[in-house]
Structure formats: C-alpha cells, structure tokens
Amino acid sequence: MLVREKDMDFIKSIDNGEFEVWYQPQINMLNEKICGAEALVRWKEKNGNLISPSEFIPDFEKDGRIIELDHLVLCRVCEDIRSARKENRKFGPISVNLSKRNAERKDTEKKIHDIIARYGIGTSDLLFEITESASDLSDGDQTELLVRRLRELGFLISMDDYGTGSSTLKSLADISFDRLKIDRSFISCIGNRRTDIILKSTIHMAKQLRAGIVAEGVETEKQVKFLKENGCYIAQGYYYYKPLPKEEYLCTCSCCLDNENRGEEV
Ligand code: C2E
Ligand code: CA
Ligand code: CA
C-alpha cells in the first residue's frame, strides 16, 4: 500500500476510535500490591477484530506512524489519569512506551510537555519506556538527547526489553536510565544455569547504577521466587495480571493499589 493511503487509513482508524489503551498492572512482590501499570495499545477494527501490536507496530515503526500513535496513547493515558482523579479513584503511575523514532523529532519533549500540561498531569504520574532493541532505527546520540531532556523535565525513563539489543552495555554506559526492564525472553529461561547467572549479575549491576529493575513476562511461581530471592521486586506478567481494559484495571486497582509505594523503586 502507498504511504499516503496508509496515512489515510490510519487517520480514519483514529477518527473511528479503533485504538484503545489497555493497562497491565505492575506488582510490588514484597506486598503483592499493584504499584503502577504499563499502557499497551490495542487496535480494535470496526468489525470487532482485535489486532495485536506485534502485527502492526513493526510496520508503524518503519513508516513513522508510530510517532503519532505514541502521542495518541499518551493523550489517552493522561485523559484516563485525569478522569480517575476526578472520581477520586486510584490509578497509579503509568509506563508509556515511546518508540525511539520519537528521538528523530526535535519537538518531541515540547509535544509531551504540552500534552501533560493540557491534561494537568504531573511528571510523577508517568514513566516512559524506551526499547533498546530498536536501536538500529535511530541514532544513539539522538536517543541519549531525548532521554536526557525527558529526565530534565522530571520523567523517569526505563530501558525496555533490556538485554535484547545489539548494544545493551554501550547504551547503558552512555545513557542514564532510571529503570531496566528485563525482557520476557530472560524471565522465561529462569532455571537455566547461564540465564540465572546473567540475571543475578544484571540485578546487582542495576543496584550499583542506582537504577530500578522490573521483570517482564513473569508467568510462574518459580520465577517469582527466584526474582525475590535475588533482589528484583517489581514484576509484570500473566502470573499476576494480563493487560486489562481501563474499567477492569480501575476496579482491580481500587482494591489493591499500593498507596505507600507510588511506583518508586523498591
Ligand atoms: P513490550 O513493551 O515488551 O510489552 C510487553 C508485552 O508482553 C505486551 O504485549 C504484553 O501483553 C506481553 N506480556 C506481558 N506479560 C506477559 C506474560 O506473562 N507472558 C506473555 N507471553 N506475554 C506477556 P503486547 O501488548 O502484545 O505488546 C507488544 C509490543 O508492542 C510491546 O512490547 C511494545 O513493544 C509494543 N507496544 C505496545 N503498545 C505500544 C505503544 O503504545 N507504543 C509503542 N511504541 N509500542 C507499543
Ligand atoms: Ca514496554
Ligand atoms: Ca519485552
């Protein structure tokens, strides 16, 4: 399909309200309470067909539509935080995925700043996840600059899919991330001798760097036990919750959001 046609279809899908934002809770495993959530986009076509992000995000990354989509998701998240606040309901700090392609635009920080100001949202209500595995898409210096500017604005930044990129250690050396989010591919191999060694030293290294650490894709009790024993206390995964539509997430939050820990590192 031509890029222009794709753009037209994309705009039509936005206008039709086909993009939804779901929330996957993140758990403080020390007290089993929710300490935040990740916002995950869902594309629900008019006929009700649900398209998973893995089917369209790579394409959107390639042609740049991801930038508009990320801003749309951020607006939705801000709107959801604001409406929950109005109703005095708990919501928790929300992690929003930000494609590295945003680093190519000089006005990204301004746009983000304008969006949160429009909705009256504070920087502590949000966290940005930037994936390191997409590093080939954009220049490392641009990403470093974007992370630095967003941190200057007061946002916490998480390195997403930690361990899967071709230059993980280089990115870590060059860029100050507040959190490392260990990719599911490592968590699913817990129990494998080599993976266990890598995970233990990653958790230790994160602590030395004063970065928080989050385990993604936690599915079993054995994984929970290993992570807790080795000092990683924030988890996201099907063992606890799958991504939930907003209302379901709100109901879940109202009974088990951890007020003591507003997503700060444990
Ligand atoms: P991600 O950022 O690594 O997000 C985590 C993915 O793992 C989500 O898939 C989530 O549903 C899935 N997941 C979480 N826990 C488990 C588990 O225990 N087991 C298994 N098997 N899967 C689990 P999802 O929602 O399909 O998203 C896929 C990817 O699409 C995300 O990976 C992210 O890279 C991208 N994505 C989603 N929403 C956005 C967005 O708004 N902006 C951008 N730029 N990317 C997004
Ligand atoms: Ca993510
Ligand atoms: Ca991942």
CSV table of C-alpha atoms and ligand atoms in Angstrom, one decimal:
chain,number,residue,atom,x,y,z
A,1,MET,CA,0.0,0.0,0.0
A,2,LEU,CA,1.3,3.5,-0.7
A,3,VAL,CA,2.4,5.6,2.3
A,4,ARG,CA,-0.3,8.2,1.6
A,5,GLU,CA,-3.1,5.5,1.5
A,6,LYS,CA,-1.7,4.0,4.7
A,7,ASP,CA,-1.8,7.5,6.3
A,8,MET,CA,-5.4,8.0,5.2
A,9,ASP,CA,-6.4,4.6,6.6
A,10,PHE,CA,-4.6,5.4,9.9
A,11,ILE,CA,-6.4,8.7,10.3
A,12,LYS,CA,-9.7,7.0,9.6
A,13,SER,CA,-8.9,4.4,12.2
A,14,ILE,CA,-8.1,7.1,14.7
A,15,ASP,CA,-11.3,9.0,13.9
A,16,ASN,CA,-13.3,5.8,14.2
A,17,GLY,CA,-11.9,5.3,17.8
A,18,GLU,CA,-10.3,2.0,16.8
A,19,PHE,CA,-7.2,2.4,19.0
A,20,GLU,CA,-7.8,1.5,22.7
A,21,VAL,CA,-5.3,1.6,25.6
A,22,TRP,CA,-5.2,-1.3,28.0
A,23,TYR,CA,-3.3,-1.5,31.3
A,24,GLN,CA,-1.2,-4.3,32.6
A,25,PRO,CA,-0.6,-3.9,36.3
A,26,GLN,CA,2.9,-4.0,37.8
A,27,ILE,CA,3.2,-5.6,41.2
A,28,ASN,CA,5.4,-5.0,44.2
A,29,MET,CA,6.2,-8.6,45.0
A,30,LEU,CA,7.1,-7.7,48.6
A,31,ASN,CA,3.5,-7.0,49.4
A,32,GLU,CA,1.8,-8.3,46.3
A,33,LYS,CA,0.1,-4.9,45.6
A,34,ILE,CA,-0.2,-3.0,42.4
A,35,CYS,CA,2.5,-0.3,42.1
A,36,GLY,CA,1.6,1.0,38.6
A,37,ALA,CA,0.8,-0.3,35.1
A,38,GLU,CA,2.1,-0.3,31.6
A,39,ALA,CA,-0.2,1.2,28.9
A,40,LEU,CA,-0.5,-1.1,25.9
A,41,VAL,CA,-2.2,-0.1,22.7
A,42,ARG,CA,-4.9,-2.4,21.1
A,43,TRP,CA,-6.3,-1.9,17.6
A,44,LYS,CA,-9.9,-2.9,17.5
A,45,GLU,CA,-11.3,-2.7,14.0
A,46,LYS,CA,-14.8,-1.6,13.4
A,47,ASN,CA,-15.9,-5.2,12.8
A,48,GLY,CA,-14.6,-6.0,16.4
A,49,ASN,CA,-11.5,-7.8,15.2
A,50,LEU,CA,-8.7,-7.2,17.7
A,51,ILE,CA,-5.2,-6.8,16.1
A,52,SER,CA,-2.2,-7.4,18.4
A,53,PRO,CA,0.5,-4.8,18.5
A,54,SER,CA,3.1,-7.2,17.2
A,55,GLU,CA,1.1,-7.3,13.9
A,56,PHE,CA,1.1,-3.6,13.3
A,57,ILE,CA,3.8,-1.9,15.5
A,58,PRO,CA,6.8,-3.1,13.3
A,59,ASP,CA,5.1,-1.6,10.2
A,60,PHE,CA,4.3,1.6,12.1
A,61,GLU,CA,7.9,1.8,13.3
A,62,LYS,CA,9.1,1.6,9.7
A,63,ASP,CA,7.0,4.3,8.2
A,64,GLY,CA,6.9,6.6,11.2
A,65,ARG,CA,3.2,6.3,12.1
A,66,ILE,CA,4.4,5.1,15.5
A,67,ILE,CA,5.1,8.7,16.5
A,68,GLU,CA,1.5,9.8,16.0
A,69,LEU,CA,0.3,6.6,17.7
A,70,ASP,CA,2.6,7.1,20.7
A,71,HIS,CA,1.2,10.6,21.2
A,72,LEU,CA,-2.3,9.3,20.8
A,73,VAL,CA,-1.6,6.7,23.5
A,74,LEU,CA,-0.1,9.4,25.8
A,75,CYS,CA,-3.2,11.6,25.4
A,76,ARG,CA,-5.5,8.7,26.3
A,77,VAL,CA,-3.4,7.8,29.3
A,78,CYS,CA,-3.4,11.4,30.5
A,79,GLU,CA,-7.2,11.5,30.0
A,80,ASP,CA,-7.6,8.3,31.9
A,81,ILE,CA,-5.5,9.6,34.8
A,82,ARG,CA,-7.4,12.8,34.9
A,83,SER,CA,-10.8,11.2,34.9
A,84,ALA,CA,-9.8,8.7,37.6
A,85,ARG,CA,-8.5,11.5,39.7
A,86,LYS,CA,-11.8,13.5,39.2
A,87,GLU,CA,-13.7,10.5,40.5
A,88,ASN,CA,-11.2,10.1,43.3
A,89,ARG,CA,-10.2,6.7,42.1
A,90,LYS,CA,-6.7,5.2,42.3
A,91,PHE,CA,-4.8,4.7,39.1
A,92,GLY,CA,-1.1,4.5,39.8
A,93,PRO,CA,1.9,5.8,37.8
A,94,ILE,CA,1.6,4.6,34.2
A,95,SER,CA,4.5,3.4,32.0
A,96,VAL,CA,4.1,4.6,28.4
A,97,ASN,CA,6.0,3.1,25.5
A,98,LEU,CA,7.9,5.6,23.5
A,99,SER,CA,9.4,4.5,20.2
A,100,LYS,CA,12.9,5.6,19.5
A,101,ARG,CA,11.7,7.2,16.3
A,102,ASN,CA,10.4,10.0,18.6
A,103,ALA,CA,14.1,10.9,19.0
A,104,GLU,CA,14.3,11.9,15.4
A,105,ARG,CA,11.9,14.8,16.0
A,106,LYS,CA,13.3,17.9,17.8
A,107,ASP,CA,9.9,18.9,19.2
A,108,THR,CA,9.1,15.6,21.0
A,109,GLU,CA,9.8,16.9,24.5
A,110,LYS,CA,7.8,20.0,23.8
A,111,LYS,CA,4.9,17.9,22.5
A,112,ILE,CA,5.0,15.7,25.6
A,113,HIS,CA,5.2,18.7,27.8
A,114,ASP,CA,2.3,20.3,26.1
A,115,ILE,CA,0.2,17.1,26.3
A,116,ILE,CA,0.7,16.7,30.1
A,117,ALA,CA,0.1,20.4,30.7
A,118,ARG,CA,-3.1,20.2,28.7
A,119,TYR,CA,-4.4,17.4,31.0
A,120,GLY,CA,-2.9,18.8,34.2
A,121,ILE,CA,-0.8,15.7,34.7
A,122,GLY,CA,2.4,15.8,36.7
A,123,THR,CA,5.6,14.1,35.6
A,124,SER,CA,5.4,11.7,38.6
A,125,ASP,CA,2.2,10.2,37.1
A,126,LEU,CA,4.1,8.9,34.1
A,127,LEU,CA,7.2,6.9,33.2
A,128,PHE,CA,8.5,6.3,29.7
A,129,GLU,CA,9.7,3.0,28.4
A,130,ILE,CA,12.2,3.2,25.5
A,131,THR,CA,13.1,0.0,23.9
A,132,GLU,CA,16.8,-0.6,23.3
A,133,SER,CA,16.3,-3.4,20.7
A,134,ALA,CA,15.1,-0.9,18.1
A,135,SER,CA,18.4,0.9,18.3
A,136,ASP,CA,19.1,0.4,14.6
A,137,LEU,CA,16.2,2.6,13.8
A,138,SER,CA,17.6,5.7,15.1
A,139,ASP,CA,20.9,7.3,16.1
A,140,GLY,CA,22.1,6.6,19.6
A,141,ASP,CA,23.1,10.2,20.2
A,142,GLN,CA,19.5,11.3,19.4
A,143,THR,CA,18.1,8.8,21.8
A,144,GLU,CA,20.6,9.9,24.5
A,145,LEU,CA,19.5,13.5,24.0
A,146,LEU,CA,15.8,12.6,24.2
A,147,VAL,CA,16.3,10.6,27.4
A,148,ARG,CA,18.3,13.5,28.9
A,149,ARG,CA,15.7,16.1,28.0
A,150,LEU,CA,12.8,14.0,29.3
A,151,ARG,CA,14.7,13.4,32.6
A,152,GLU,CA,15.3,17.1,32.8
A,153,LEU,CA,11.6,17.6,32.6
A,154,GLY,CA,11.3,15.3,35.6
A,155,PHE,CA,10.2,12.0,34.0
A,156,LEU,CA,11.6,8.6,34.9
A,157,ILE,CA,12.9,6.6,31.9
A,158,SER,CA,13.0,2.9,31.7
A,159,MET,CA,15.2,0.9,29.3
A,160,ASP,CA,12.6,-1.6,27.8
A,161,ASP,CA,13.4,-5.1,26.6
A,162,TYR,CA,16.7,-5.0,28.5
A,163,GLY,CA,19.2,-7.5,27.2
A,164,THR,CA,17.8,-8.0,23.7
A,165,GLY,CA,19.6,-5.2,21.9
A,166,SER,CA,22.8,-5.4,19.9
A,167,SER,CA,24.5,-2.8,22.1
A,168,THR,CA,23.0,-3.1,25.5
A,169,LEU,CA,26.1,-2.3,27.5
A,170,LYS,CA,27.0,0.6,25.3
A,171,SER,CA,23.5,2.1,25.7
A,172,LEU,CA,23.8,1.6,29.5
A,173,ALA,CA,27.2,3.3,29.6
A,174,ASP,CA,26.1,6.3,27.5
A,175,ILE,CA,22.5,6.9,28.8
A,176,SER,CA,21.3,7.3,32.4
A,177,PHE,CA,18.2,5.1,32.6
A,178,ASP,CA,16.2,5.2,35.9
A,179,ARG,CA,14.9,1.6,35.4
A,180,LEU,CA,15.9,-1.5,33.5
A,181,LYS,CA,13.0,-3.7,32.3
A,182,ILE,CA,14.3,-7.2,31.8
A,183,ASP,CA,12.9,-8.8,28.7
A,184,ARG,CA,10.5,-11.7,29.0
A,185,SER,CA,12.9,-13.9,27.0
A,186,PHE,CA,15.2,-13.9,30.0
A,187,ILE,CA,12.5,-14.4,32.6
A,188,SER,CA,11.1,-17.4,30.7
A,189,CYS,CA,14.5,-19.1,31.0
A,190,ILE,CA,14.8,-18.8,34.8
A,191,GLY,CA,16.2,-22.1,36.0
A,192,ASN,CA,18.7,-22.3,33.2
A,193,ARG,CA,22.1,-22.1,34.8
A,194,ARG,CA,23.5,-19.5,32.4
A,195,THR,CA,20.4,-17.3,32.4
A,196,ASP,CA,20.4,-17.3,36.3
A,197,ILE,CA,23.9,-16.1,36.4
A,198,ILE,CA,23.2,-13.3,33.9
A,199,LEU,CA,20.0,-12.3,35.8
A,200,LYS,CA,21.7,-12.2,39.2
A,201,SER,CA,24.6,-10.0,37.9
A,202,THR,CA,22.1,-7.8,36.0
A,203,ILE,CA,20.1,-7.2,39.2
A,204,HIS,CA,23.4,-6.5,41.1
A,205,MET,CA,24.6,-4.1,38.3
A,206,ALA,CA,21.2,-2.2,38.3
A,207,LYS,CA,21.6,-1.6,42.0
A,208,GLN,CA,25.1,-0.3,41.6
A,209,LEU,CA,23.9,2.0,38.9
A,210,ARG,CA,21.0,3.1,41.2
A,211,ALA,CA,18.5,2.0,38.6
A,212,GLY,CA,15.3,0.3,39.5
A,213,ILE,CA,14.6,-3.1,38.0
A,214,VAL,CA,11.4,-4.6,36.6
A,215,ALA,CA,10.8,-8.2,35.4
A,216,GLU,CA,8.5,-8.5,32.4
A,217,GLY,CA,6.6,-11.6,31.4
A,218,VAL,CA,6.5,-13.2,34.9
A,219,GLU,CA,4.4,-16.4,34.5
A,220,THR,CA,5.3,-18.8,37.3
A,221,GLU,CA,5.7,-19.1,41.0
A,222,LYS,CA,9.3,-20.4,40.4
A,223,GLN,CA,10.1,-17.1,38.6
A,224,VAL,CA,8.6,-15.0,41.4
A,225,LYS,CA,10.7,-16.9,44.0
A,226,PHE,CA,13.9,-16.5,42.0
A,227,LEU,CA,13.4,-12.8,41.5
A,228,LYS,CA,12.5,-12.1,45.1
A,229,GLU,CA,15.5,-14.1,46.4
A,230,ASN,CA,17.8,-12.2,44.1
A,231,GLY,CA,16.5,-8.7,44.9
A,232,CYS,CA,14.1,-7.9,42.0
A,233,TYR,CA,10.8,-6.9,43.5
A,234,ILE,CA,8.7,-5.4,40.7
A,235,ALA,CA,7.0,-7.7,38.3
A,236,GLN,CA,4.6,-7.6,35.4
A,237,GLY,CA,3.2,-10.7,33.8
A,238,TYR,CA,0.4,-13.2,33.4
A,239,TYR,CA,1.2,-14.8,36.8
A,240,TYR,CA,-0.4,-11.7,38.3
A,241,TYR,CA,-2.5,-10.0,35.6
A,242,LYS,CA,-2.9,-9.8,31.8
A,243,PRO,CA,-3.4,-6.4,30.2
A,244,LEU,CA,-6.9,-5.2,31.2
A,245,PRO,CA,-9.3,-2.7,29.7
A,246,LYS,CA,-9.4,0.6,31.6
A,247,GLU,CA,-12.5,-0.1,33.7
A,248,GLU,CA,-11.3,-3.5,34.7
A,249,TYR,CA,-7.9,-2.1,35.6
A,250,LEU,CA,-9.6,0.6,37.7
A,251,CYS,CA,-11.7,-1.9,39.6
A,252,THR,CA,-8.6,-4.1,40.2
A,253,CYS,CA,-6.7,-1.0,41.4
A,254,SER,CA,-9.3,0.1,43.8
A,255,CYS,CA,-8.8,-3.0,45.9
A,256,CYS,CA,-5.0,-3.5,45.6
A,257,LEU,CA,-3.1,-0.4,44.6
A,258,ASP,CA,-0.2,0.2,46.9
A,259,ASN,CA,-0.5,3.7,48.3
A,260,GLU,CA,2.7,3.5,50.2
A,261,ASN,CA,4.8,2.9,47.0
A,262,ARG,CA,3.8,5.2,44.1
A,263,GLY,CA,6.0,3.3,41.7
A,264,GLU,CA,9.2,4.3,43.4
A,265,GLU,CA,11.9,1.8,43.3
A,266,VAL,CA,12.0,-0.9,46.0
B,1,C2E,P1,6.6,-4.7,25.4
B,1,C2E,O1,6.8,-3.2,25.6
B,1,C2E,O2,7.7,-5.6,25.7
B,1,C2E,O3,5.3,-5.0,26.2
B,1,C2E,C1,5.1,-6.2,26.9
B,1,C2E,C2,4.4,-7.2,26.0
B,1,C2E,O4,4.4,-8.5,26.7
B,1,C2E,C3,2.9,-6.9,25.9
B,1,C2E,O5,2.5,-7.5,24.6
B,1,C2E,C4,2.2,-7.8,27.0
B,1,C2E,O6,0.9,-8.1,26.8
B,1,C2E,C5,3.1,-9.0,26.9
B,1,C2E,N1,3.2,-9.7,28.2
B,1,C2E,C6,3.2,-9.2,29.4
B,1,C2E,N2,3.2,-10.2,30.4
B,1,C2E,C7,3.3,-11.4,29.7
B,1,C2E,C8,3.4,-12.7,30.1
B,1,C2E,O7,3.5,-13.1,31.3
B,1,C2E,N3,3.5,-13.7,29.1
B,1,C2E,C9,3.4,-13.3,27.8
B,1,C2E,N4,3.5,-14.3,26.9
B,1,C2E,N5,3.3,-12.1,27.4
B,1,C2E,C10,3.3,-11.1,28.3
B,1,C2E,P2,1.6,-6.6,23.6
B,1,C2E,O8,0.6,-5.8,24.4
B,1,C2E,O9,1.2,-7.5,22.5
B,1,C2E,O10,2.7,-5.6,23.0
B,1,C2E,C11,3.7,-6.0,22.2
B,1,C2E,C12,4.7,-4.9,22.0
B,1,C2E,O11,4.1,-3.8,21.2
B,1,C2E,C13,5.1,-4.2,23.3
B,1,C2E,O12,6.1,-5.0,23.9
B,1,C2E,C14,5.7,-2.9,22.8
B,1,C2E,O13,7.0,-3.0,22.3
B,1,C2E,C15,4.7,-2.6,21.6
B,1,C2E,N6,3.7,-1.6,22.0
B,1,C2E,C16,2.5,-1.8,22.6
B,1,C2E,N7,1.9,-0.7,22.9
B,1,C2E,C17,2.7,0.3,22.4
B,1,C2E,C18,2.6,1.8,22.3
B,1,C2E,O14,1.7,2.4,22.7
B,1,C2E,N8,3.7,2.4,21.7
B,1,C2E,C19,4.8,1.7,21.2
B,1,C2E,N9,5.8,2.4,20.7
B,1,C2E,N10,4.9,0.4,21.3
B,1,C2E,C20,3.9,-0.3,21.9
B,2,CA,CA,7.2,-1.8,27.2
B,3,CA,CA,9.6,-7.0,26.0
